[in-house]
Short mmCIF file of C-alpha atoms and ligand atoms in Angstrom, two decimals:
data_model
loop_
_atom_site.label_atom_id
_atom_site.label_comp_id
_atom_site.label_asym_id
_atom_site.label_seq_id
_atom_site.Cartn_x
_atom_site.Cartn_y
_atom_site.Cartn_z
CA MET S 56 0.00 -0.01 -0.03
CA GLU S 57 1.31 3.42 -0.84
CA ILE S 58 1.63 5.97 1.76
CA GLU S 59 -1.16 8.15 0.21
CA ASP S 60 -3.63 5.21 0.58
CA VAL S 61 -2.59 4.71 4.12
CA GLU S 62 -3.47 8.32 4.79
CA ILE S 63 -6.86 7.70 3.24
CA GLU S 64 -7.55 4.57 5.13
CA ASN S 65 -6.53 6.64 8.27
CA GLN S 66 -9.16 9.33 7.29
CA LYS S 67 -11.79 6.56 6.95
CA GLU S 68 -11.38 5.72 10.67
CA PHE S 69 -12.05 9.45 11.52
CA MET S 70 -15.12 9.17 9.29
CA LYS S 71 -16.40 6.20 11.37
CA LYS S 72 -15.45 8.11 14.63
CA VAL S 73 -17.48 11.28 13.53
CA SER S 74 -20.43 9.27 12.28
CA LYS S 75 -20.75 7.81 15.86
CA LYS S 76 -21.13 11.28 17.06
CA THR S 77 -23.55 12.61 14.36
CA ASN S 78 -27.27 12.22 14.66
CA ASN S 79 -29.26 13.88 12.02
CA LYS S 80 -26.61 16.50 11.46
CA LYS S 81 -26.66 18.87 8.51
CA TYR S 82 -24.11 20.63 6.40
CA PHE S 83 -24.21 23.70 4.02
CA ILE S 84 -21.53 24.14 1.53
CA LEU S 85 -20.90 27.19 -0.51
CA THR S 86 -18.40 26.90 -3.46
CA MET S 87 -16.79 29.90 -5.09
CA GLY S 88 -14.80 29.73 -8.35
CA CYS S 89 -13.98 27.11 -10.98
CA GLN S 90 -15.08 23.59 -11.84
CA LEU S 91 -12.00 22.29 -9.87
CA ASN S 92 -13.35 23.73 -6.80
CA GLU S 93 -16.70 22.36 -7.51
CA ASN S 94 -15.16 18.94 -7.77
CA ASP S 95 -13.38 19.45 -4.60
CA SER S 96 -16.71 20.41 -2.89
CA GLU S 97 -18.27 17.06 -4.28
CA LYS S 98 -15.44 15.39 -2.43
CA LEU S 99 -16.22 17.26 0.85
CA SER S 100 -19.89 16.40 0.37
CA GLY S 101 -18.95 12.75 -0.28
CA MET S 102 -16.82 12.58 3.03
CA LEU S 103 -19.60 14.34 4.98
CA GLU S 104 -22.35 11.90 3.86
CA LYS S 105 -20.18 9.05 4.91
CA MET S 106 -19.94 10.70 8.31
CA GLY S 107 -23.82 10.76 8.57
CA TYR S 108 -24.20 14.42 7.75
CA SER S 109 -26.87 15.35 5.20
CA GLU S 110 -26.96 18.48 2.91
CA THR S 111 -29.08 21.53 3.49
CA LYS S 112 -29.41 24.62 1.17
CA ASP S 113 -30.52 26.65 3.97
CA VAL S 114 -27.55 27.70 6.14
CA ARG S 115 -29.85 28.52 8.97
CA GLN S 116 -30.56 24.81 9.44
CA ALA S 117 -26.95 23.71 9.28
CA ASN S 118 -24.67 22.40 12.07
CA LEU S 119 -21.63 22.72 9.90
CA ALA S 120 -21.06 25.42 7.26
CA ILE S 121 -18.17 25.09 4.77
CA LEU S 122 -16.98 27.82 2.41
CA ASN S 123 -14.78 26.56 -0.37
CA THR S 124 -12.94 29.65 -1.61
CA CYS S 125 -11.36 30.85 -4.86
CA CYS S 126 -8.65 33.74 -5.07
CA VAL S 127 -8.30 34.04 -8.91
CA ARG S 128 -9.97 37.53 -8.82
CA GLU S 129 -10.49 40.14 -6.19
CA ASN S 130 -14.31 40.30 -5.74
CA ALA S 131 -14.29 36.68 -4.19
CA GLU S 132 -12.40 38.11 -1.04
CA GLU S 133 -15.05 40.75 -0.39
CA ARG S 134 -17.72 37.98 -0.79
CA LEU S 135 -15.92 35.76 1.58
CA PHE S 136 -15.51 38.17 4.23
CA GLY S 137 -19.06 39.30 3.99
CA LYS S 138 -20.25 35.51 4.31
CA VAL S 139 -18.06 34.98 7.40
CA GLY S 140 -19.53 37.89 9.08
CA GLU S 141 -23.09 36.70 8.47
CA LEU S 142 -22.14 33.28 9.95
CA LYS S 143 -21.13 34.73 13.26
CA VAL S 144 -24.78 35.40 14.17
CA LEU S 145 -25.56 31.75 13.43
CA LYS S 146 -22.75 30.51 15.25
CA GLU S 147 -23.86 32.16 18.47
CA LYS S 148 -27.63 31.08 17.90
CA ASN S 149 -27.04 27.39 16.55
CA ASP S 150 -23.45 26.52 17.74
CA LEU S 151 -22.62 26.18 14.11
CA ILE S 152 -19.21 24.83 13.12
CA ILE S 153 -17.61 27.23 10.53
CA ALA S 154 -14.97 25.69 8.15
CA ILE S 155 -13.27 27.76 5.26
CA GLY S 156 -11.21 25.92 2.70
CA GLY S 157 -9.84 26.23 -0.66
CA CYS S 158 -7.33 28.43 -2.75
CA MET S 159 -7.69 31.52 -0.73
CA MET S 160 -6.68 29.74 2.50
CA GLN S 161 -3.18 29.17 1.02
CA GLU S 162 -2.65 32.89 0.97
CA LYS S 163 -0.74 34.19 4.05
CA HIS S 164 -2.50 37.74 4.27
CA ILE S 165 -5.81 35.93 4.20
CA GLN S 166 -4.89 33.50 6.97
CA GLU S 167 -3.81 36.50 9.05
CA LYS S 168 -6.88 38.53 8.33
CA LEU S 169 -9.11 35.57 9.46
CA LYS S 170 -7.06 35.00 12.55
CA LYS S 171 -7.28 38.57 13.55
CA SER S 172 -10.76 39.74 12.60
CA TYR S 173 -12.72 36.43 12.54
CA PRO S 174 -11.34 34.30 15.39
CA TYR S 175 -14.52 32.33 15.68
CA VAL S 176 -13.81 30.31 12.61
CA ASP S 177 -13.27 26.55 13.73
CA ILE S 178 -11.46 25.15 10.71
CA ILE S 179 -9.08 26.57 8.11
CA PHE S 180 -8.00 24.05 5.59
CA GLY S 181 -6.09 24.58 2.24
CA THR S 182 -5.93 22.93 -1.11
CA HIS S 183 -3.51 20.32 0.00
CA THR S 184 -5.30 19.14 3.19
CA LEU S 185 -8.85 18.52 1.74
CA HIS S 186 -8.61 14.67 2.15
CA LYS S 187 -7.94 15.43 5.94
CA PHE S 188 -11.22 17.08 6.58
CA PRO S 189 -12.65 14.10 8.59
CA GLU S 190 -9.69 14.25 11.02
CA ASP S 191 -10.00 18.21 11.43
CA LEU S 192 -13.83 17.86 11.85
CA CYS S 193 -13.42 15.10 14.56
CA ARG S 194 -10.85 17.14 16.59
CA VAL S 195 -13.27 20.12 16.61
CA LEU S 196 -16.12 17.96 17.62
CA GLU S 197 -13.92 16.34 20.45
CA THR S 198 -12.12 19.34 21.81
CA ARG S 199 -13.58 22.49 20.34
CA GLU S 200 -10.22 23.91 19.55
CA LYS S 201 -9.60 26.10 16.48
CA ILE S 202 -7.74 24.31 13.64
CA LYS S 203 -5.48 25.63 11.06
CA ASP S 204 -4.59 22.89 8.62
CA VAL S 205 -2.93 24.43 5.78
CA ILE S 206 0.56 23.35 4.23
CA ASP S 207 2.63 24.85 1.66
CA ILE S 208 3.77 21.99 -0.49
CA ASN S 209 3.95 21.04 -4.13
CA GLY S 210 1.27 18.71 -3.62
CA THR S 211 0.26 14.91 -3.44
CA VAL S 212 -2.33 12.99 -5.31
CA TYR S 213 -4.84 11.18 -3.16
CA GLU S 214 -7.32 8.50 -4.45
CA ASN S 215 -10.58 6.90 -3.16
CA ILE S 216 -11.93 9.89 -1.56
CA PRO S 217 -15.70 9.40 -1.23
CA ILE S 218 -17.50 11.71 -3.75
CA LYS S 219 -21.16 12.90 -3.94
CA ARG S 220 -21.77 14.47 -7.34
CA SER S 221 -23.92 17.56 -7.77
CA ASN S 222 -24.70 16.86 -11.42
CA LYS S 223 -26.47 13.63 -12.48
CA ILE S 224 -25.77 14.00 -16.17
CA SER S 225 -22.27 15.28 -16.58
CA GLY S 226 -19.57 13.94 -14.33
CA SER S 227 -16.33 16.02 -13.54
CA VAL S 228 -13.05 14.16 -13.30
CA THR S 229 -10.02 16.01 -12.12
CA ILE S 230 -7.06 14.50 -14.11
CA MET S 231 -4.29 16.68 -12.74
CA TYR S 232 -3.72 19.28 -10.13
CA GLY S 233 -1.61 22.26 -9.89
CA CYS S 234 0.12 24.46 -12.50
CA ASN S 235 3.74 25.11 -13.60
CA ASN S 236 3.24 28.04 -15.90
CA PHE S 237 3.35 31.00 -13.75
CA CYS S 238 1.56 33.38 -16.01
CA THR S 239 2.36 36.63 -14.39
CA TYR S 240 -1.19 37.70 -13.56
CA CYS S 241 -2.14 34.41 -11.98
CA ILE S 242 -2.13 33.24 -8.39
CA VAL S 243 -2.99 29.79 -9.06
CA PRO S 244 0.57 28.25 -9.24
CA TYR S 245 1.16 29.65 -5.66
CA VAL S 246 -1.93 28.26 -4.13
CA ARG S 247 -2.44 24.91 -5.88
CA GLY S 248 1.31 23.92 -6.17
CA ARG S 249 3.15 22.07 -9.01
CA GLU S 250 1.67 20.06 -11.74
CA ARG S 251 0.96 16.40 -10.74
CA SER S 252 -1.23 13.99 -12.89
CA ARG S 253 -3.40 11.12 -11.47
CA LYS S 254 -2.41 7.75 -12.64
CA PRO S 255 -4.34 6.69 -15.84
CA LYS S 256 -5.77 3.56 -14.34
CA ASP S 257 -7.35 5.74 -11.49
CA ILE S 258 -8.74 8.04 -13.99
CA ILE S 259 -10.20 5.27 -16.22
CA LYS S 260 -11.67 3.46 -13.20
CA GLU S 261 -13.40 6.74 -12.20
CA CYS S 262 -14.77 7.16 -15.80
CA GLU S 263 -15.93 3.51 -15.97
CA ASP S 264 -17.72 4.04 -12.71
CA LEU S 265 -19.51 7.04 -13.98
CA ALA S 266 -20.54 5.17 -17.17
CA LYS S 267 -22.00 2.40 -14.94
CA GLN S 268 -23.94 4.95 -12.92
CA GLY S 269 -25.48 6.13 -16.08
CA TYR S 270 -23.47 9.28 -16.79
CA LYS S 271 -23.37 10.32 -20.48
CA GLU S 272 -20.80 13.16 -20.36
CA ILE S 273 -17.30 13.32 -18.72
CA VAL S 274 -15.63 16.73 -18.34
CA LEU S 275 -11.98 16.24 -17.65
CA LEU S 276 -10.48 18.97 -15.49
CA GLY S 277 -7.09 20.60 -14.90
CA GLN S 278 -5.34 23.88 -14.96
CA ASN S 279 -3.42 22.68 -17.89
CA VAL S 280 -5.07 19.45 -19.20
CA ASN S 281 -2.59 18.83 -22.10
CA SER S 282 0.36 18.85 -20.15
CA TYR S 283 -1.14 15.64 -18.39
CA LEU S 284 1.64 13.23 -17.24
CA LYS S 285 4.37 15.55 -18.72
CA SER S 286 6.14 16.09 -15.41
CA GLU S 287 5.96 12.31 -14.55
CA MET S 288 7.22 11.30 -18.01
CA GLU S 289 10.14 13.79 -17.74
CA GLU S 290 10.94 12.23 -14.26
CA ILE S 291 10.81 8.74 -15.57
CA LYS S 292 13.18 9.90 -18.36
CA GLN S 293 15.56 11.26 -15.82
CA GLY S 294 15.48 8.26 -13.59
CA LYS S 295 13.83 10.15 -10.74
CA ARG S 296 10.64 8.12 -10.97
CA ILE S 297 10.25 4.28 -11.57
CA ASP S 298 7.18 2.96 -13.36
CA GLU S 299 7.39 -0.12 -11.18
CA ASN S 300 3.79 -1.35 -11.93
CA GLY S 301 3.71 -0.27 -15.54
CA ASP S 302 1.22 2.33 -14.76
CA TYR S 303 2.33 4.54 -17.69
CA SER S 304 3.07 1.71 -20.21
CA GLN S 305 -0.25 2.08 -22.15
CA ILE S 306 -1.18 5.64 -21.57
CA ASP S 307 1.54 8.35 -21.19
CA SER S 308 -0.01 11.43 -22.65
CA PHE S 309 -3.30 13.43 -22.65
CA ALA S 310 -3.95 12.35 -26.24
CA LYS S 311 -3.69 8.65 -25.22
CA LEU S 312 -5.92 9.37 -22.28
CA LEU S 313 -8.67 10.84 -24.48
CA LYS S 314 -8.38 7.74 -26.68
CA ALA S 315 -8.79 5.25 -23.69
CA ILE S 316 -11.76 7.21 -22.35
CA ASN S 317 -13.42 7.26 -25.74
CA MET S 318 -13.51 3.39 -25.67
CA ILE S 319 -15.78 3.39 -22.47
CA ASP S 320 -19.18 2.05 -23.24
CA GLY S 321 -21.97 4.23 -22.16
CA ILE S 322 -20.10 7.58 -22.22
CA GLU S 323 -21.25 9.55 -25.11
CA ARG S 324 -19.47 12.87 -24.71
CA ILE S 325 -16.05 13.82 -23.50
CA ARG S 326 -15.10 17.53 -22.75
CA PHE S 327 -11.91 18.94 -21.18
CA ILE S 328 -10.98 22.22 -19.68
CA SER S 329 -8.55 23.97 -19.94
CA PRO S 330 -5.77 23.25 -22.42
CA HIS S 331 -2.86 25.61 -22.69
CA PRO S 332 -2.09 26.78 -26.26
CA LYS S 333 1.56 26.16 -25.86
CA ASP S 334 0.97 22.45 -25.20
CA PHE S 335 -1.56 21.87 -27.94
CA THR S 336 0.47 19.12 -29.79
CA ASP S 337 -0.43 17.32 -33.02
CA ASP S 338 -1.24 14.04 -31.13
CA VAL S 339 -3.96 15.97 -29.27
CA ILE S 340 -5.49 17.33 -32.37
CA GLU S 341 -5.44 13.93 -33.89
CA ALA S 342 -7.11 12.35 -30.87
CA ILE S 343 -9.92 15.09 -30.89
CA SER S 344 -10.40 14.37 -34.58
CA SER S 345 -10.45 10.60 -34.38
CA CYS S 346 -12.54 10.08 -31.10
CA GLU S 347 -16.14 10.44 -31.95
CA LYS S 348 -17.08 11.08 -28.32
CA VAL S 349 -14.72 13.99 -27.85
CA CYS S 350 -16.71 17.22 -28.42
CA LYS S 351 -15.40 19.16 -31.44
CA PHE S 352 -15.46 22.26 -29.16
CA ILE S 353 -12.23 23.49 -27.69
CA HIS S 354 -11.76 26.08 -24.86
CA LEU S 355 -8.42 27.74 -25.82
CA PRO S 356 -7.52 30.52 -23.43
CA LEU S 357 -6.15 33.50 -25.34
CA GLN S 358 -5.79 36.03 -22.58
CA SER S 359 -4.46 38.72 -24.90
CA GLY S 360 -4.09 39.10 -28.64
CA SER S 361 -1.00 41.25 -28.48
CA THR S 362 2.27 39.33 -28.71
CA ARG S 363 3.95 42.12 -26.53
CA MET S 364 1.37 41.50 -23.87
CA LEU S 365 1.63 37.68 -24.14
CA LYS S 366 5.32 37.97 -23.41
CA ILE S 367 4.63 40.16 -20.41
CA MET S 368 2.11 37.59 -19.39
CA ASN S 369 4.51 34.87 -19.67
CA ARG S 370 2.22 32.78 -21.97
CA LYS S 371 4.88 31.49 -24.21
CA TYR S 372 3.09 31.98 -27.62
CA THR S 373 2.70 34.88 -29.98
CA LYS S 374 -0.55 36.29 -31.65
CA GLU S 375 0.52 34.41 -34.82
CA GLN S 376 1.17 31.24 -33.11
CA TYR S 377 -2.11 31.33 -31.58
CA LEU S 378 -3.90 32.20 -34.91
CA ASP S 379 -1.87 29.45 -36.74
CA LEU S 380 -3.01 26.85 -34.18
CA VAL S 381 -6.56 27.76 -34.62
CA ASP S 382 -6.15 27.42 -38.30
CA LYS S 383 -4.18 24.01 -37.99
CA ILE S 384 -7.05 22.69 -35.71
CA ARG S 385 -9.81 23.99 -38.22
CA ASN S 386 -7.85 22.31 -41.17
CA LYS S 387 -7.95 18.93 -39.48
CA ILE S 388 -11.32 19.31 -37.86
CA PRO S 389 -13.45 21.39 -40.01
CA SER S 390 -16.62 21.38 -37.69
CA VAL S 391 -14.51 22.63 -34.62
CA LYS S 392 -15.72 25.58 -32.54
CA PHE S 393 -13.69 27.38 -30.07
CA SER S 394 -14.31 29.52 -26.75
CA THR S 395 -11.78 31.41 -24.90
CA ASP S 396 -10.70 33.45 -21.84
CA ILE S 397 -9.53 36.98 -22.21
CA ILE S 398 -8.20 39.53 -19.55
CA VAL S 399 -8.54 43.16 -20.18
CA GLY S 400 -6.37 45.80 -18.68
CA PHE S 401 -3.49 43.80 -17.32
CA ALA S 402 -0.47 45.98 -16.49
CA GLU S 403 1.32 47.64 -19.49
CA GLU S 404 -1.60 47.08 -21.82
CA SER S 405 -1.78 50.04 -24.39
CA GLU S 406 -4.66 50.91 -26.62
CA GLU S 407 -2.59 49.23 -29.57
CA ASP S 408 -2.18 46.06 -27.48
CA PHE S 409 -5.94 45.98 -26.85
CA LYS S 410 -6.68 46.40 -30.59
CA GLU S 411 -4.73 43.21 -31.16
CA THR S 412 -6.99 41.42 -28.74
CA LEU S 413 -10.05 42.88 -30.74
CA ASP S 414 -8.26 41.66 -33.88
CA VAL S 415 -8.06 38.03 -32.78
CA VAL S 416 -11.63 38.02 -31.46
CA GLN S 417 -12.58 39.33 -35.02
CA LYS S 418 -10.63 36.76 -36.83
CA VAL S 419 -11.27 33.62 -34.76
CA GLY S 420 -15.18 34.06 -34.10
CA PHE S 421 -15.40 32.43 -30.68
CA GLU S 422 -18.62 30.74 -29.69
CA GLN S 423 -18.20 32.09 -26.19
CA VAL S 424 -15.76 34.52 -24.54
CA TYR S 425 -15.22 34.54 -20.82
CA MET S 426 -14.08 38.10 -20.25
CA PHE S 427 -12.24 39.27 -17.11
CA ILE S 428 -11.08 42.68 -15.92
CA TYR S 429 -7.58 42.37 -14.58
CA SER S 430 -7.37 41.87 -10.89
CA ARG S 431 -4.18 42.42 -9.01
CA ARG S 432 -3.18 39.45 -6.86
CA VAL S 433 -0.68 39.92 -4.02
CA GLY S 434 2.47 37.88 -4.55
CA THR S 435 2.27 37.66 -8.36
CA PRO S 436 4.71 39.57 -10.71
CA GLY S 437 1.82 41.39 -12.32
CA ASP S 438 1.16 43.14 -9.01
CA LYS S 439 4.48 44.67 -8.83
CA MET S 440 4.48 45.81 -12.35
CA LYS S 441 4.72 49.72 -12.74
CA ASN S 442 2.16 50.71 -15.48
CA GLN S 443 -1.14 49.48 -14.10
CA VAL S 444 -4.03 50.43 -16.26
CA PRO S 445 -6.46 52.75 -14.65
CA ASP S 446 -9.80 51.44 -13.70
CA ASP S 447 -11.83 53.67 -16.11
CA VAL S 448 -9.76 52.38 -18.98
CA LYS S 449 -10.08 48.75 -18.04
CA HIS S 450 -13.88 49.09 -17.98
CA GLU S 451 -14.10 51.06 -21.11
CA ARG S 452 -11.97 48.37 -22.81
CA PHE S 453 -14.07 45.61 -21.29
CA ASP S 454 -17.24 47.31 -22.85
CA ARG S 455 -15.83 47.47 -26.22
CA LEU S 456 -14.63 43.87 -26.13
CA LYS S 457 -18.05 42.74 -24.83
CA GLU S 458 -19.72 44.53 -27.81
CA LEU S 459 -17.60 42.94 -30.35
CA VAL S 460 -17.96 39.47 -28.76
CA GLU S 461 -21.77 39.77 -28.68
CA ASN S 462 -21.93 40.92 -32.28
CA LYS S 463 -19.63 37.89 -33.32
CA ILE S 464 -21.80 35.61 -31.29
CA ALA S 465 -24.95 37.03 -32.87
CA ASP S 466 -23.37 36.29 -36.31
CA SER S 467 -22.32 32.82 -35.45
CA ASN S 468 -25.77 31.97 -33.94
CA LYS S 469 -27.35 32.63 -37.32
CA GLU S 470 -25.46 29.80 -38.78
CA TYR S 471 -27.17 27.45 -36.33
CA ILE S 472 -30.78 28.18 -37.59
CA GLY S 473 -32.09 25.22 -39.63
CA THR S 474 -29.30 22.91 -38.67
CA ILE S 475 -29.74 19.60 -36.85
CA GLN S 476 -27.78 19.44 -33.65
CA LYS S 477 -27.00 16.45 -31.34
CA VAL S 478 -28.17 17.63 -27.80
CA LEU S 479 -27.63 15.94 -24.51
CA VAL S 480 -30.85 16.47 -22.57
CA GLU S 481 -30.11 17.78 -19.21
CA GLY S 482 -33.36 18.28 -17.50
CA ILE S 483 -36.38 20.63 -17.17
CA SER S 484 -35.86 24.23 -18.13
CA LYS S 485 -35.45 26.67 -15.22
CA ASN S 486 -37.48 29.24 -16.89
CA ASN S 487 -40.13 27.23 -18.34
CA GLU S 488 -41.17 24.05 -16.69
CA SER S 489 -43.12 22.63 -19.53
CA MET S 490 -39.79 22.64 -21.63
CA LEU S 491 -36.69 20.65 -21.51
CA THR S 492 -33.07 21.94 -21.77
CA GLY S 493 -29.87 20.57 -23.13
CA ARG S 494 -26.62 21.33 -24.76
CA THR S 495 -25.14 20.96 -28.22
CA ASP S 496 -21.73 19.53 -28.73
CA SER S 497 -20.46 23.24 -29.00
CA ASN S 498 -22.06 23.80 -25.45
CA LYS S 499 -25.02 25.99 -26.59
CA VAL S 500 -28.16 25.73 -24.56
CA VAL S 501 -31.19 24.56 -26.42
CA VAL S 502 -34.82 24.55 -24.81
CA PHE S 503 -37.38 22.34 -26.49
CA ASP S 504 -40.68 20.72 -25.85
CA ALA S 505 -40.38 16.80 -25.33
CA ASP S 506 -41.13 14.09 -22.88
CA LYS S 507 -39.24 14.05 -19.72
CA SER S 508 -38.12 10.45 -20.24
CA LEU S 509 -35.58 11.81 -22.64
CA ILE S 510 -33.51 13.37 -20.00
CA ASN S 511 -29.96 12.07 -19.99
CA SER S 512 -30.09 11.02 -23.53
CA VAL S 513 -28.55 12.49 -26.77
CA ILE S 514 -31.19 13.45 -29.29
CA ASP S 515 -31.32 15.23 -32.63
CA LEU S 516 -32.84 18.77 -32.62
CA LYS S 517 -33.57 21.19 -35.28
CA ILE S 518 -32.57 24.65 -34.20
CA VAL S 519 -35.50 26.97 -34.97
CA GLU S 520 -35.11 30.22 -32.97
CA ASP S 521 -32.06 32.18 -31.67
CA HIS S 522 -32.42 33.91 -28.41
CA MET S 523 -28.71 35.02 -28.15
CA TRP S 524 -27.93 32.91 -25.13
CA TYR S 525 -30.05 29.91 -26.01
CA PHE S 526 -31.76 28.37 -28.92
CA LYS S 527 -35.09 27.06 -29.33
CA GLY S 528 -35.23 23.54 -30.83
CA GLU S 529 -37.70 21.16 -32.11
CA ARG S 530 -37.65 17.34 -32.41
CA ILE S 531 -37.31 15.91 -35.76
CA ASN S 532 -38.52 12.41 -35.10
N1 5AD P 295 -7.33 38.80 -13.13
C1 5AD P 295 -8.37 38.54 -13.95
N2 5AD P 295 -8.53 37.42 -14.53
C2 5AD P 295 -7.69 36.42 -14.20
N3 5AD P 295 -7.69 35.10 -14.68
C3 5AD P 295 -6.68 34.48 -13.99
N4 5AD P 295 -6.04 35.29 -13.15
C4 5AD P 295 -6.68 36.71 -13.38
C5 5AD P 295 -6.45 37.93 -12.72
N5 5AD P 295 -5.46 38.14 -11.78
C6 5AD P 295 -8.59 34.52 -15.71
C7 5AD P 295 -7.88 34.03 -16.77
C8 5AD P 295 -7.95 32.59 -16.69
C9 5AD P 295 -9.27 32.34 -16.01
C10 5AD P 295 -9.70 31.19 -15.29
O1 5AD P 295 -9.35 33.57 -15.04
O2 5AD P 295 -8.35 34.35 -18.00
O3 5AD P 295 -7.94 31.79 -17.79
FE1 SF4 P 296 -2.99 30.59 -14.09
FE2 SF4 P 296 -1.52 30.37 -16.32
FE3 SF4 P 296 -1.56 28.29 -14.80
FE4 SF4 P 296 -3.81 29.02 -16.14
S1 SF4 P 296 -1.84 28.33 -17.02
S2 SF4 P 296 -3.62 28.28 -13.97
S3 SF4 P 296 -3.69 31.25 -16.05
S4 SF4 P 296 -0.65 30.29 -14.30
#
């Protein structure tokens, strides 16, 4: 047994101990940030349900409240401290246990602020100690002491943590943790540690289990999915790691992982977020092209269209290389569609640089653009750069980008009208209970009238109306 497995067995003992103390107890969990954090929360929920807790969406009913934090952008901080303040009243009334975890807890200045201004918080845990939540909770229940369980390491991969999934149609599978890229605006490498990949066999098993449970879609998650196993293969090459059990003999790259998951019966769709343009090798393009279950829809973060800015951002590609990559993928996979992330107003960004970004948006024609106003993050090189862009300029650029993006989306939406799209039916529409909702391969929402029995199946729909952020579809058989 490996040391990580021993640790998880140890945590199972704590789970048993806590379950003896819990009687009808309820937990509330609030997740901020990205899908990786959502997946972490699913693991927290899984552990808690094993400990006899059940979930409540109403924090006033809860015995335990967990806030799973994000620190990629600033507004999350204000939101967190507001929430912690609100919880104080409930703590006094209901003896609520308050636990705060996730990325923000890896930041020293946040830990200090919590200690000083919010001393009533019971558990502070970081990104590397999530698996130890049963032990931390057990200690609080037994001793009522305040616990800070945050470690600053490069990270370890733990398997077999119980999981309770929040989505019954699409299953998220984290394939790698951490990031090695150190883009100069980004806090992630400091709070999530270095890249480390899960073993192929563990990922395949998780995907097979999802298929057995009836899941049709798998979303592979990681900060930089196309460098899956890169660090491990490098270590093997240098003799720093020995592949004793042949774990990497069949699958040693992201492309091969896609191919292996494509073979799993029952799974109909495979998505992945996010790849890095610099690691988008030909074998990955070939795998997307040849695997019928892999969506021909690629989220390809651009961040900026200016080569000068990309250098300042440490992105390791130029505007031309990005556009060439898009062209190359389009040549191999003619039906492919793209979405992207863009930051406006990063330090040093001039009007000319910004126009380069608009130019790339104009040229590529993304299906969706996630736009972010640059937010200075303590500890990153970007925060120390001299020429910060004034707030009003950032907002003005953001609005111009938004206008272009919306015009481009309106154009590309027109092309859908009258086409037949494969749609994975996700459930009843939130805005109209007599309708169902689903998504196309290119992640567009389609609302349509059909029988509920179709939920969790892939059907053909004709796109008949364009409502900008969703389409109306009709059954064709
Ligand atoms: N400010 C604004 N946006 C950021 N992102 C990452 N760091 C920052 C920051 N400091 C954006 C990037 C990334 C997405 C997940 O968040 O576009 O791709
Ligand atoms: Fe942040 Fe860049 Fe890593 Fe993405 S690739 S997590 S933007 S450092």
